[in-house]
């Protein structure tokens, strides 16, 4: 190792194993090595000697354990990177590795026990080439607009439908779009749904926005069709809106006004609101399906999924939560979950859409699993209507 060797803390309650770790680090060229028998001792030590580059952590010990120690130092700047050395089961070690990353620490790897000198030295070398994570930014305090402003925005048609394409992972063909909400504020610029959606919900304006959004999107769908593009429009529907007995009638009127068949529309309903769907909601789901509309259970896996409800409710699409894709490379279990959901969709005759695809490596992994349709920033970000039409123009032969 170079003369710029890392400062290393060994957190291990077993004296012999601690001495073995120290000896291996010395043989690897580390000179500044500190030892602690539990988390409390380690924190006191860091207060005296200052930050370290790497902490080699056991997890299970008397006193403050390694899990609590990692939690305490996360984001503090006292430790740069973590190496886990524990005899706990692999799934628990993976979970702690995930926790390390979420705490803005570099996770160098999991060595298990007993320590192996070559594996340890490999991780020490890896540390030289890993850039430390940027400091966690202070989240801006988002001011949610008041009822008067939101009602005015609705009346002035400042709330706009934006569109994010869904695509075939193998060919890149566009398979439809998800219709999202943005506020084109005259003074503040483009605002995300977080600035106004809570007010729409609190003030009972969700249906007003849904109809306005559908009117905009179905008009765009007509325009796209005239230009040779056949696009399915997917709208987000809150589970609470299903209890409105007027919902399906108004949807039917909108479809008729724009000359759109029900098959050209999908309604995405988040799974968390469906576990106890009342009879009124079930009736709305059935009627939407009878009109030919597709029904997608959105963010599947983000809540407490009920397989029984999935079988009972008339959905024909599963939209898998983006979190599974986000952790695809770090968490092997995510591959197994996605593979299982694809098999479940096939068994239930339901298509599966994967959200959150941000890299080509993710796309390729999903393709290898048998996934065909996805959505995410790797392919396209949400865009305004005219921008979508211009974006589609060179893809005239690549629409599903």
Coordinates of C-alpha atoms in Angstrom, one line a residue:
X1 CA 0.0 0.0 0.0
X2 CA 1.1 3.6 -0.5
X3 CA 2.4 5.8 2.3
X4 CA -1.0 7.5 2.3
X5 CA -2.5 4.4 4.0
X6 CA -6.0 4.8 5.5
X7 CA -6.8 5.3 9.1
X8 CA -8.7 2.2 10.2
X9 CA -10.8 1.4 13.2
X10 CA -11.4 -2.2 14.2
X11 CA -14.7 -2.7 16.1
X12 CA -14.7 -6.2 17.5
X13 CA -15.6 -7.5 21.0
X14 CA -13.6 -10.7 20.8
X15 CA -10.0 -9.9 21.8
X16 CA -8.3 -12.6 19.7
X17 CA -10.3 -11.9 16.5
X18 CA -9.6 -8.2 17.0
X19 CA -5.8 -8.9 17.2
X20 CA -6.0 -11.0 14.1
X21 CA -7.7 -8.1 12.2
X22 CA -5.1 -5.6 13.4
X23 CA -2.3 -7.9 12.3
X24 CA -3.8 -8.4 8.8
X25 CA -4.2 -4.6 8.5
X26 CA -0.5 -4.1 9.5
X27 CA 0.6 -6.6 7.0
X28 CA -1.5 -4.8 4.3
X29 CA 0.5 -1.6 5.1
X30 CA -1.9 0.2 7.4
X31 CA -0.1 2.2 10.1
X32 CA -2.9 4.1 11.9
X33 CA -5.0 1.4 13.4
X34 CA -7.4 1.9 16.3
X35 CA -9.2 -0.7 18.3
X36 CA -12.5 -0.8 20.2
X37 CA -14.5 -3.6 21.9
X38 CA -18.0 -2.0 21.5
X39 CA -19.7 0.9 19.9
X40 CA -19.6 3.2 22.9
X41 CA -15.8 2.7 23.2
X42 CA -15.4 3.3 19.5
X43 CA -17.3 6.6 19.6
X44 CA -15.2 7.8 22.6
X45 CA -12.1 6.8 20.7
X46 CA -13.2 8.8 17.6
X47 CA -13.8 11.8 19.7
X48 CA -10.2 11.6 20.9
X49 CA -8.3 10.7 17.7
X50 CA -10.5 12.2 15.1
X51 CA -12.1 10.7 11.9
X52 CA -11.0 7.5 10.4
X53 CA -11.2 6.4 6.7
X54 CA -12.5 2.9 7.3
X55 CA -14.2 1.0 10.2
X56 CA -14.1 -2.8 10.1
X57 CA -17.2 -3.6 12.1
X58 CA -18.5 -6.7 13.9
X59 CA -22.2 -6.4 14.3
X60 CA -23.2 -8.5 17.3
X61 CA -21.6 -7.6 20.6
X62 CA -22.3 -6.7 24.2
X63 CA -22.9 -3.1 25.0
X64 CA -23.5 -0.8 21.9
X65 CA -23.5 -3.2 18.9
X66 CA -22.1 -2.5 15.5
X67 CA -25.5 -1.7 14.0
X68 CA -26.1 1.1 16.5
X69 CA -22.5 2.4 16.0
X70 CA -23.0 2.6 12.2
X71 CA -26.3 4.4 12.8
X72 CA -24.6 6.9 15.1
X73 CA -21.7 7.7 12.7
X74 CA -23.8 7.9 9.6
X75 CA -23.6 11.4 8.2
X76 CA -21.3 12.6 11.0
X77 CA -18.1 12.6 9.0
X78 CA -16.4 10.5 11.7
X79 CA -16.1 7.4 9.5
X80 CA -15.7 7.4 5.7
X81 CA -16.3 3.8 4.8
X82 CA -17.5 0.5 6.4
X83 CA -16.4 -3.1 6.0
X84 CA -18.6 -5.6 7.7
X85 CA -17.1 -8.6 9.5
X86 CA -19.7 -10.7 11.2
X87 CA -20.9 -14.2 11.6
X88 CA -24.6 -13.2 11.3
X89 CA -26.6 -14.7 8.5
X90 CA -26.0 -13.4 5.0
X91 CA -29.4 -11.8 4.7
X92 CA -28.8 -9.7 7.8
X93 CA -25.4 -8.6 6.7
X94 CA -26.9 -7.6 3.3
X95 CA -29.6 -5.5 5.2
X96 CA -26.9 -3.8 7.2
X97 CA -25.0 -3.1 4.0
X98 CA -28.1 -1.4 2.6
X99 CA -28.4 0.6 5.8
X100 CA -24.7 1.8 5.5
X101 CA -25.4 3.1 2.0
X102 CA -28.6 4.9 3.1
X103 CA -26.6 6.6 5.9
X104 CA -24.3 8.3 3.4
X105 CA -21.4 6.1 4.2
X106 CA -19.3 4.1 1.6
X107 CA -20.0 0.4 1.9
X108 CA -16.8 -1.3 0.8
X109 CA -18.0 -4.9 1.4
X110 CA -18.9 -7.8 3.6
X111 CA -16.2 -10.2 4.6
X112 CA -18.1 -12.4 7.0
X113 CA -16.0 -14.4 9.5
X114 CA -13.3 -15.5 9.9
X115 CA -11.4 -12.7 8.2
X116 CA -9.4 -13.6 5.1
X117 CA -6.3 -11.5 4.5
X118 CA -6.6 -11.4 0.7
X119 CA -10.3 -10.3 0.7
X120 CA -9.5 -7.6 3.3
X121 CA -6.6 -6.2 1.3
X122 CA -8.8 -6.2 -1.8
X123 CA -11.4 -4.0 0.0
X124 CA -8.6 -1.7 1.3
X125 CA -7.4 -1.2 -2.3
X126 CA -11.0 -0.6 -3.4
X127 CA -11.3 2.3 -0.9
X128 CA -8.6 4.3 -2.7
X129 CA -10.7 4.4 -5.8
X130 CA -14.1 5.0 -4.2
X131 CA -15.3 8.6 -4.1
X132 CA -16.9 9.5 -0.8
X133 CA -20.5 10.4 -1.1
X134 CA -21.4 14.0 -1.2
X135 CA -22.7 15.5 2.0
X136 CA -26.4 15.1 2.5
X137 CA -28.1 18.3 1.2
X138 CA -30.5 20.0 3.4
X139 CA -33.9 19.3 2.0
X140 CA -35.6 22.5 1.0
X141 CA -38.8 23.2 2.9
X142 CA -41.5 22.8 0.3
X143 CA -44.4 25.1 0.8
X144 CA -47.7 23.4 -0.2
X145 CA -50.0 25.8 -1.9
X146 CA -53.2 26.9 -0.2
X147 CA -56.7 26.1 -1.4
X148 CA -57.4 29.5 -3.0
X149 CA -54.2 29.3 -5.1
X150 CA -54.9 25.7 -6.2
X151 CA -58.5 26.4 -7.1
X152 CA -57.3 29.4 -9.1
X153 CA -54.7 27.3 -10.9
X154 CA -57.3 24.7 -11.8
X155 CA -59.6 27.4 -13.2
X156 CA -56.8 29.1 -15.2
X157 CA -55.6 25.7 -16.5
X158 CA -52.2 26.1 -15.0
X159 CA -52.2 22.5 -13.8
X160 CA -50.9 20.6 -16.8
X161 CA -50.7 17.0 -17.9
X162 CA -47.1 15.8 -18.4
X163 CA -46.2 12.5 -20.1
X164 CA -43.5 9.9 -19.4
X165 CA -43.2 7.1 -22.0
X166 CA -43.3 3.4 -21.3
X167 CA -41.1 1.4 -23.6
X168 CA -40.2 -2.0 -24.9
X169 CA -36.9 -3.0 -23.2
X170 CA -35.6 -4.9 -26.2
X171 CA -36.6 -2.6 -29.1
X172 CA -37.1 0.8 -27.5
X173 CA -40.6 1.0 -29.0
X174 CA -42.9 3.3 -27.2
X175 CA -45.8 1.3 -25.6
X176 CA -47.8 4.2 -24.1
X177 CA -47.3 7.0 -21.6
X178 CA -48.0 7.7 -18.0
X179 CA -49.9 11.0 -17.5
X180 CA -48.4 13.0 -14.6
X181 CA -49.3 16.3 -13.0
X182 CA -47.2 19.5 -13.1
X183 CA -48.1 23.1 -12.2
X184 CA -46.8 25.7 -14.8
X185 CA -46.8 28.5 -12.3
X186 CA -46.7 32.0 -13.9
X187 CA -44.1 33.2 -11.4
X188 CA -42.5 30.2 -9.8
X189 CA -41.9 28.1 -12.9
X190 CA -42.6 24.3 -13.1
X191 CA -43.8 22.9 -9.7
X192 CA -44.0 19.2 -8.8
X193 CA -47.1 17.5 -7.6
X194 CA -45.8 17.8 -4.0
X195 CA -46.6 21.5 -4.1
X196 CA -50.3 21.1 -4.9
X197 CA -51.5 17.4 -4.8
X198 CA -51.9 17.4 -1.0
X199 CA -54.2 20.4 -1.3
X200 CA -56.2 18.8 -4.1
X201 CA -56.7 15.8 -2.0
X202 CA -57.5 17.7 1.2
X203 CA -60.0 19.9 -0.5
X204 CA -61.8 17.2 -2.4
X205 CA -60.5 18.4 -5.8
X206 CA -59.0 15.2 -7.0
X207 CA -61.9 14.4 -9.3
X208 CA -61.9 17.9 -10.8
X209 CA -58.2 17.5 -11.6
X210 CA -58.6 14.0 -13.0
X211 CA -61.3 15.2 -15.5
X212 CA -59.2 18.2 -16.5
X213 CA -56.1 16.0 -16.9
X214 CA -58.0 13.4 -18.9
X215 CA -59.4 16.1 -21.2
X216 CA -55.9 17.4 -21.9
X217 CA -54.4 14.0 -22.4
X218 CA -57.2 12.6 -24.6
X219 CA -57.0 15.7 -26.8
X220 CA -53.2 15.0 -27.2
X221 CA -54.0 11.3 -27.9
X222 CA -56.3 12.4 -30.7
X223 CA -53.5 14.7 -32.1
X224 CA -50.9 11.9 -31.8
X225 CA -53.3 9.5 -33.6
X226 CA -53.6 11.9 -36.5
X227 CA -49.8 11.9 -36.7
X228 CA -49.7 8.1 -36.9
X229 CA -49.0 7.4 -33.2
X230 CA -51.2 5.1 -31.2
X231 CA -50.6 5.8 -27.5
X232 CA -52.2 4.3 -24.5
X233 CA -52.7 7.0 -21.8
X234 CA -52.2 5.8 -18.2
X235 CA -53.8 8.0 -15.5
X236 CA -53.1 7.8 -11.7
X237 CA -56.3 7.2 -9.8
X238 CA -56.5 7.4 -6.0
X239 CA -58.2 4.4 -4.4
X240 CA -60.6 6.8 -2.6
X241 CA -61.9 8.1 -6.0
X242 CA -63.3 4.7 -6.8
X243 CA -66.0 5.2 -4.2
X244 CA -67.5 8.0 -6.3
X245 CA -70.4 6.5 -8.2
X246 CA -70.2 9.2 -10.8
X247 CA -66.6 8.4 -11.8
X248 CA -67.3 5.8 -14.4
X249 CA -70.1 7.8 -16.1
X250 CA -67.9 10.8 -16.4
X251 CA -65.0 8.8 -17.7
X252 CA -67.4 7.3 -20.3
X253 CA -68.5 10.8 -21.4
X254 CA -64.9 11.9 -21.8
X255 CA -64.0 8.9 -23.9
X256 CA -67.0 9.5 -26.1
X257 CA -66.2 13.2 -26.5
X258 CA -62.7 12.5 -27.8
X259 CA -63.7 9.4 -29.7
X260 CA -61.4 7.2 -27.7
X261 CA -62.0 3.5 -27.0
X262 CA -61.6 2.3 -23.5
X263 CA -58.7 0.1 -24.5
X264 CA -56.7 3.3 -25.1
X265 CA -56.8 4.2 -21.4
X266 CA -55.2 2.6 -18.4
X267 CA -55.9 3.6 -14.8
X268 CA -53.1 3.1 -12.3
X269 CA -54.2 2.6 -8.7
X270 CA -51.7 2.4 -5.9
X271 CA -51.9 -0.9 -4.0
X272 CA -51.8 0.5 -0.5
X273 CA -55.4 1.8 -0.9
X274 CA -56.8 -1.4 -2.2
X275 CA -56.4 -3.8 0.7
X276 CA -59.8 -3.1 2.0
X277 CA -61.6 -2.0 -1.2
X278 CA -65.4 -1.5 -0.4
X279 CA -68.1 -2.7 -2.7
X280 CA -68.5 0.7 -4.3
X281 CA -64.8 0.7 -5.3
X282 CA -65.1 -2.9 -6.6
X283 CA -68.1 -1.9 -8.7
X284 CA -66.1 1.1 -10.2
X285 CA -63.2 -1.2 -11.1
X286 CA -65.6 -3.7 -12.8
X287 CA -67.3 -1.0 -14.8
X288 CA -64.0 0.5 -15.9
X289 CA -63.0 -2.9 -17.2
X290 CA -66.4 -3.4 -18.8
X291 CA -65.7 -0.2 -20.8
X292 CA -62.5 -1.8 -22.0
X293 CA -60.1 0.3 -19.9
X294 CA -57.0 -1.4 -18.5
X295 CA -56.4 -1.4 -14.7
X296 CA -52.9 -1.4 -13.3
X297 CA -52.0 -2.0 -9.7
X298 CA -49.3 0.7 -9.1
X299 CA -46.2 0.7 -6.9
X300 CA -46.7 -3.0 -6.4
X301 CA -44.5 -4.2 -3.5
X302 CA -44.2 -0.8 -1.9
X303 CA -46.9 -1.5 0.6
X304 CA -48.3 -4.6 2.3
X305 CA -49.3 -6.6 -0.8
X306 CA -52.3 -8.8 -0.4
X307 CA -52.1 -11.7 -2.9
X308 CA -55.7 -12.5 -2.1
X309 CA -56.8 -9.0 -3.1
X310 CA -54.7 -9.2 -6.2
X311 CA -56.7 -12.3 -7.2
X312 CA -60.0 -10.8 -6.3
X313 CA -59.7 -7.4 -8.0
X314 CA -60.0 -7.1 -11.8
X315 CA -56.6 -5.8 -12.6
X316 CA -54.7 -6.8 -15.8
X317 CA -51.4 -5.1 -15.1
X318 CA -48.8 -5.0 -12.3
X319 CA -46.6 -2.0 -12.1
X320 CA -43.6 -2.9 -9.9
X321 CA -42.3 -0.3 -7.5
X322 CA -39.1 1.5 -8.6
X323 CA -37.3 0.6 -5.4
X324 CA -36.7 -2.9 -6.6
X325 CA -34.8 -1.6 -9.7
X326 CA -32.9 1.0 -7.7
X327 CA -31.4 -1.7 -5.5
X328 CA -30.9 -4.3 -8.3
X329 CA -27.2 -4.3 -8.3
X330 CA -26.6 -4.0 -4.5
X331 CA -29.3 -6.4 -3.4
X332 CA -29.4 -9.9 -5.0
X333 CA -32.9 -10.5 -3.5
X334 CA -34.4 -7.8 -5.7
X335 CA -33.6 -10.0 -8.7
X336 CA -35.5 -12.9 -7.1
X337 CA -38.5 -10.7 -6.3
X338 CA -38.7 -9.3 -9.8
X339 CA -38.3 -12.8 -11.3
X340 CA -41.2 -14.0 -9.0
X341 CA -43.4 -11.0 -9.9
X342 CA -42.9 -11.7 -13.6
X343 CA -43.8 -15.4 -13.1
X344 CA -46.9 -14.2 -11.0
X345 CA -48.0 -11.9 -13.8
X346 CA -47.7 -14.6 -16.4
X347 CA -49.7 -17.1 -14.2
X348 CA -52.4 -14.5 -13.6
X349 CA -52.4 -13.4 -17.2
X350 CA -51.3 -9.9 -16.1
X351 CA -48.7 -7.8 -17.9
X352 CA -45.8 -6.4 -15.8
X353 CA -44.4 -2.9 -16.1
X354 CA -41.1 -2.1 -14.3
X355 CA -40.6 1.4 -13.0
X356 CA -37.5 3.3 -12.3
X357 CA -35.1 2.2 -15.0
X358 CA -32.2 4.7 -14.9
X359 CA -29.2 2.8 -16.4
X360 CA -28.6 0.5 -19.4
X361 CA -27.2 -2.1 -17.0
X362 CA -30.6 -2.2 -15.2
X363 CA -32.4 -2.5 -18.5
X364 CA -30.2 -5.4 -19.6
X365 CA -30.6 -7.2 -16.3
X366 CA -34.4 -6.9 -16.5
X367 CA -34.4 -8.0 -20.1
X368 CA -32.4 -11.1 -19.1
X369 CA -35.1 -11.8 -16.5
X370 CA -37.8 -11.7 -19.2
X371 CA -39.2 -8.3 -18.5
X372 CA -40.5 -6.6 -21.7
X373 CA -42.0 -3.2 -20.7
X374 CA -40.5 -0.5 -18.5
X375 CA -40.4 3.1 -17.7
X376 CA -37.7 5.4 -16.3
X377 CA -35.2 8.3 -16.9
X378 CA -32.9 6.0 -18.9
X379 CA -35.4 6.2 -21.7
X380 CA -37.3 9.5 -21.2
X381 CA -38.2 12.0 -18.5
X382 CA -41.7 13.4 -18.2
X383 CA -42.4 16.1 -20.8
X384 CA -45.2 18.5 -21.9
X385 CA -47.6 17.5 -24.6
X386 CA -46.1 19.3 -27.6
X387 CA -42.6 18.2 -26.5
X388 CA -43.9 14.6 -26.5
X389 CA -45.2 14.8 -30.0
X390 CA -41.9 16.3 -31.2
X391 CA -40.0 13.6 -29.3
X392 CA -42.1 10.9 -31.0
X393 CA -41.6 12.2 -34.5
X394 CA -38.3 10.5 -35.3
X395 CA -39.6 7.3 -33.6
X396 CA -42.6 7.0 -36.0
X397 CA -41.6 3.3 -36.7
X398 CA -41.0 2.5 -33.1
X399 CA -44.4 2.7 -31.4
X400 CA -45.9 -0.5 -30.1

